[in-house]
Amino acid sequence: MSIFDRLTKNAANEREFEDIAMPRGAARPVEQTQGGVAVYKPKSYSEVVEIIERLRKHASAIVHLDEIKESTAQRVSDILSGAIIALGGSMYEIQPKIFIYTPSGVDVMLDQ
């Protein structure tokens, strides 16, 4: 059993995202723009796995963690940070609790 299988199983048991119930297979980006960037507001661990799969396909993702519990947001951030480091990509905080994850070779210019 992989770590993602365990996370998905644990999330189902713990109901970590208890305030929103999503039908199975309904995990979709909130918005997808041309240029290969998808915007996510994860409500379940299956969406976290979907984000990682997107990063594995050398695409970028903006992730909003501002609408979930602090402990859950930290867990999701830790999982995605580990995944992006393993894939050789980068992570940038755009605003508090809003991050962009980019694959290797994608540069992000943030206004300082």
Coordinates of N, CA and C in Angstrom, one line a residue:
M1 N 0.9 -1.2 0.0 CA 0.0 0.0 0.0 C 0.9 1.2 0.0
S2 N 0.7 2.1 -0.9 CA 1.5 3.3 -1.0 C 1.0 4.4 0.0
I3 N 1.8 5.4 0.2 CA 1.5 6.5 1.1 C 0.2 7.2 0.7
F4 N 0.0 7.3 -0.6 CA -1.2 8.0 -1.1 C -2.5 7.2 -0.8
D5 N -2.3 5.8 -1.0 CA -3.4 5.0 -0.6 C -3.8 5.1 0.8
R6 N -2.8 5.1 1.7 CA -3.0 5.2 3.1 C -3.7 6.5 3.5
L7 N -3.2 7.6 2.8 CA -3.8 8.9 3.1 C -5.2 9.0 2.7
T8 N -5.5 8.4 1.5 CA -6.9 8.4 1.1 C -7.8 7.6 2.0
K9 N -7.3 6.4 2.4 CA -8.0 5.5 3.3 C -8.2 6.2 4.7
N10 N -7.1 6.9 5.2 CA -7.2 7.5 6.5 C -8.2 8.7 6.4
A11 N -8.2 9.4 5.3 CA -9.1 10.6 5.2 C -10.5 10.1 5.2
A12 N -10.8 9.0 4.5 CA -12.2 8.5 4.5 C -12.6 8.1 5.9
N13 N -11.7 7.5 6.7 CA -12.0 7.1 8.0 C -12.1 8.2 9.0
E14 N -11.3 9.2 8.9 CA -11.2 10.3 9.8 C -12.2 11.4 9.5
R15 N -12.7 11.5 8.2 CA -13.5 12.5 7.7 C -12.9 13.9 8.0
E16 N -11.6 14.0 7.6 CA -10.8 15.2 7.8 C -11.5 16.4 7.2
F17 N -12.1 16.2 6.0 CA -12.8 17.3 5.4 C -14.3 17.2 5.6
E18 N -14.7 17.3 6.8 CA -16.0 16.9 7.2 C -17.1 17.9 6.8
D19 N -16.7 19.2 6.5 CA -17.7 20.2 6.2 C -18.2 20.1 4.7
I20 N -17.5 19.4 3.8 CA -17.9 19.3 2.5 C -17.8 17.8 2.0
A21 N -18.9 17.2 1.6 CA -18.8 15.8 1.1 C -18.9 15.9 -0.4
M22 N -17.9 15.3 -1.1 CA -17.8 15.3 -2.5 C -18.1 13.9 -3.0
P23 N -18.8 13.7 -4.1 CA -19.0 12.4 -4.6 C -17.7 11.8 -5.2
R24 N -17.6 10.5 -5.1 CA -16.4 9.8 -5.6 C -16.2 10.2 -7.0
G25 N -14.9 10.5 -7.4 CA -14.6 10.8 -8.7 C -14.9 12.3 -9.1
A26 N -15.3 13.1 -8.2 CA -15.7 14.5 -8.5 C -14.6 15.5 -8.4
A27 N -13.4 15.0 -8.1 CA -12.2 15.9 -7.8 C -11.8 16.5 -9.2
R28 N -12.0 17.8 -9.3 CA -11.7 18.5 -10.5 C -11.1 19.9 -10.1
P29 N -10.2 20.4 -11.0 CA -9.7 21.8 -10.7 C -10.9 22.8 -10.7
V30 N -10.8 23.8 -9.9 CA -11.8 24.8 -9.9 C -11.8 25.5 -11.3
E31 N -10.6 25.8 -11.8 CA -10.5 26.5 -13.0 C -9.2 26.0 -13.8
Q32 N -9.3 25.9 -15.1 CA -8.1 25.5 -15.8 C -7.9 26.6 -16.9
T33 N -6.7 27.1 -17.0 CA -6.4 28.2 -17.9 C -5.5 27.6 -19.0
Q34 N -5.4 28.3 -20.1 CA -4.4 27.9 -21.1 C -3.1 28.2 -20.6
G35 N -2.1 27.5 -20.9 CA -0.7 27.7 -20.4 C -0.4 26.7 -19.4
G36 N -1.2 25.7 -19.1 CA -0.9 24.6 -18.2 C -0.9 24.9 -16.7
V37 N -1.8 25.8 -16.3 CA -1.9 26.1 -14.8 C -3.3 25.8 -14.4
A38 N -3.5 24.9 -13.4 CA -4.8 24.6 -12.9 C -4.9 25.2 -11.5
V39 N -6.1 25.7 -11.1 CA -6.3 26.2 -9.7 C -7.1 25.2 -8.9
Y40 N -6.7 24.9 -7.8 CA -7.3 23.9 -6.9 C -7.7 24.5 -5.6
K41 N -8.8 24.1 -5.1 CA -9.3 24.4 -3.7 C -9.6 23.0 -3.1
P42 N -8.6 22.3 -2.6 CA -8.8 20.9 -2.3 C -9.8 20.7 -1.1
K43 N -10.7 19.8 -1.3 CA -11.7 19.5 -0.3 C -11.6 18.0 0.2
S44 N -10.7 17.2 -0.5 CA -10.5 15.8 -0.1 C -9.1 15.4 -0.5
Y45 N -8.6 14.3 0.1 CA -7.3 13.9 -0.2 C -7.2 13.3 -1.6
S46 N -8.2 12.9 -2.2 CA -8.2 12.5 -3.6 C -7.8 13.6 -4.5
E47 N -8.1 14.8 -4.2 CA -7.7 16.0 -4.9 C -6.2 16.3 -4.7
V48 N -5.7 16.0 -3.6 CA -4.2 16.1 -3.4 C -3.5 15.2 -4.3
V49 N -4.0 14.0 -4.4 CA -3.3 13.0 -5.3 C -3.4 13.5 -6.7
E50 N -4.6 14.1 -7.1 CA -4.8 14.6 -8.4 C -3.8 15.7 -8.7
I51 N -3.5 16.6 -7.7 CA -2.6 17.7 -7.9 C -1.2 17.1 -8.1
I52 N -0.8 16.1 -7.4 CA 0.5 15.4 -7.5 C 0.6 14.8 -8.9
E53 N -0.4 14.2 -9.4 CA -0.4 13.6 -10.7 C -0.2 14.7 -11.8
R54 N -0.8 15.8 -11.6 CA -0.7 16.9 -12.5 C 0.8 17.4 -12.5
L55 N 1.4 17.5 -11.4 CA 2.8 17.9 -11.3 C 3.7 16.9 -11.9
R56 N 3.4 15.6 -11.8 CA 4.2 14.5 -12.4 C 4.1 14.7 -14.0
K57 N 3.0 15.2 -14.5 CA 2.9 15.4 -15.9 C 3.5 16.7 -16.4
H58 N 4.3 17.3 -15.6 CA 5.1 18.5 -15.9 C 4.1 19.7 -16.1
A59 N 3.1 19.9 -15.3 CA 2.2 21.0 -15.3 C 2.2 21.7 -14.0
S60 N 1.7 22.9 -13.9 CA 1.7 23.7 -12.7 C 0.4 23.7 -12.0
A61 N 0.4 24.0 -10.7 CA -0.9 24.1 -10.0 C -0.9 25.2 -9.0
I62 N -1.9 25.9 -8.9 CA -2.1 26.9 -7.8 C -3.1 26.3 -6.8
V63 N -2.7 26.3 -5.6 CA -3.5 25.6 -4.5 C -3.9 26.6 -3.5
H64 N -5.2 26.7 -3.2 CA -5.7 27.6 -2.2 C -6.0 26.7 -1.0
L65 N -5.3 27.0 0.1 CA -5.5 26.3 1.4 C -6.2 27.2 2.4
D66 N -6.8 28.2 2.0 CA -7.4 29.2 2.9 C -8.8 28.9 3.4
E67 N -9.4 27.8 2.8 CA -10.8 27.5 3.2 C -10.9 26.2 3.9
I68 N -9.8 25.6 4.4 CA -9.8 24.4 5.2 C -9.2 24.6 6.5
K69 N -9.4 23.7 7.4 CA -8.8 23.8 8.8 C -7.3 23.9 8.7
E70 N -6.7 24.7 9.7 CA -5.3 24.9 9.7 C -4.5 23.6 9.7
S71 N -4.9 22.7 10.6 CA -4.2 21.4 10.6 C -4.2 20.6 9.3
T72 N -5.3 20.7 8.7 CA -5.5 20.0 7.4 C -4.7 20.7 6.3
A73 N -4.7 22.0 6.3 CA -3.9 22.8 5.4 C -2.4 22.5 5.5
Q74 N -2.0 22.4 6.8 CA -0.6 22.1 7.0 C -0.2 20.7 6.5
R75 N -1.1 19.7 6.7 CA -0.8 18.4 6.2 C -0.8 18.4 4.7
V76 N -1.7 19.0 4.0 CA -1.8 19.1 2.6 C -0.5 19.8 2.0
S77 N -0.1 20.9 2.7 CA 1.1 21.6 2.3 C 2.3 20.7 2.4
D78 N 2.4 20.0 3.5 CA 3.6 19.1 3.7 C 3.6 18.0 2.6
I79 N 2.5 17.4 2.3 CA 2.4 16.4 1.3 C 2.9 16.9 -0.1
L80 N 2.3 18.1 -0.5 CA 2.6 18.7 -1.8 C 4.1 19.2 -1.8
S81 N 4.6 19.7 -0.7 CA 6.0 20.1 -0.6 C 6.9 19.0 -0.9
G82 N 6.7 17.8 -0.2 CA 7.5 16.6 -0.4 C 7.4 16.1 -1.8
A83 N 6.2 16.2 -2.4 CA 6.1 15.7 -3.8 C 6.8 16.6 -4.8
I84 N 6.7 17.9 -4.6 CA 7.4 18.8 -5.5 C 8.9 18.8 -5.4
I85 N 9.4 18.5 -4.2 CA 10.9 18.4 -4.0 C 11.3 17.1 -4.7
A86 N 10.6 16.0 -4.5 CA 10.9 14.7 -5.1 C 10.9 14.9 -6.7
L87 N 10.0 15.7 -7.2 CA 10.0 15.9 -8.6 C 10.9 17.0 -9.2
G88 N 11.7 17.6 -8.3 CA 12.6 18.6 -8.7 C 12.0 19.9 -9.1
G89 N 10.8 20.2 -8.6 CA 10.2 21.5 -8.9 C 10.3 22.5 -7.8
S90 N 9.4 23.5 -7.9 CA 9.5 24.6 -6.9 C 8.1 24.9 -6.4
M91 N 8.1 25.6 -5.2 CA 6.9 26.0 -4.6 C 7.1 27.4 -4.2
Y92 N 6.1 28.3 -4.4 CA 6.1 29.7 -4.0 C 4.8 30.0 -3.4
E93 N 4.9 30.9 -2.3 CA 3.7 31.4 -1.7 C 3.3 32.7 -2.4
I94 N 2.1 32.7 -3.0 CA 1.6 33.8 -3.7 C 1.0 34.8 -2.7
Q95 N 0.2 34.3 -1.8 CA -0.4 35.1 -0.7 C -0.5 34.1 0.4
P96 N -0.8 34.6 1.6 CA -1.0 33.6 2.7 C -1.9 32.5 2.4
K97 N -1.4 31.3 2.5 CA -2.2 30.0 2.3 C -2.6 29.8 0.8
I98 N -1.9 30.5 -0.1 CA -2.1 30.3 -1.5 C -0.7 30.1 -2.2
F99 N -0.6 28.9 -2.8 CA 0.8 28.5 -3.3 C 0.7 28.1 -4.7
I100 N 1.8 28.3 -5.4 CA 1.9 27.8 -6.8 C 3.0 26.7 -6.7
Y101 N 2.7 25.6 -7.3 CA 3.7 24.5 -7.4 C 4.0 24.3 -8.9
T102 N 5.3 24.4 -9.2 CA 5.8 24.3 -10.6 C 6.7 23.2 -10.8
P103 N 6.7 22.6 -11.9 CA 7.6 21.5 -12.2 C 9.0 22.1 -12.5
S104 N 10.0 21.2 -12.6 CA 11.4 21.7 -12.9 C 11.4 22.4 -14.3
G105 N 12.1 23.4 -14.4 CA 12.2 24.2 -15.7 C 11.2 25.3 -15.8
V106 N 10.3 25.5 -14.9 CA 9.3 26.5 -14.9 C 9.7 27.6 -13.9
D107 N 10.0 28.8 -14.4 CA 10.3 29.9 -13.6 C 9.1 30.8 -13.2
V108 N 9.1 31.3 -12.0 CA 8.0 32.1 -11.5 C 8.6 33.4 -11.1
M109 N 8.1 34.5 -11.6 CA 8.6 35.9 -11.2 C 7.5 36.4 -10.3
L110 N 7.9 36.7 -9.0 CA 6.9 37.3 -8.1 C 7.3 38.7 -7.9
D111 N 6.3 39.6 -7.9 CA 6.6 41.0 -7.7 C 7.0 41.2 -6.2
Q112 N 8.1 41.8 -5.9 CA 8.6 42.0 -4.6 C 8.1 43.3 -4.0

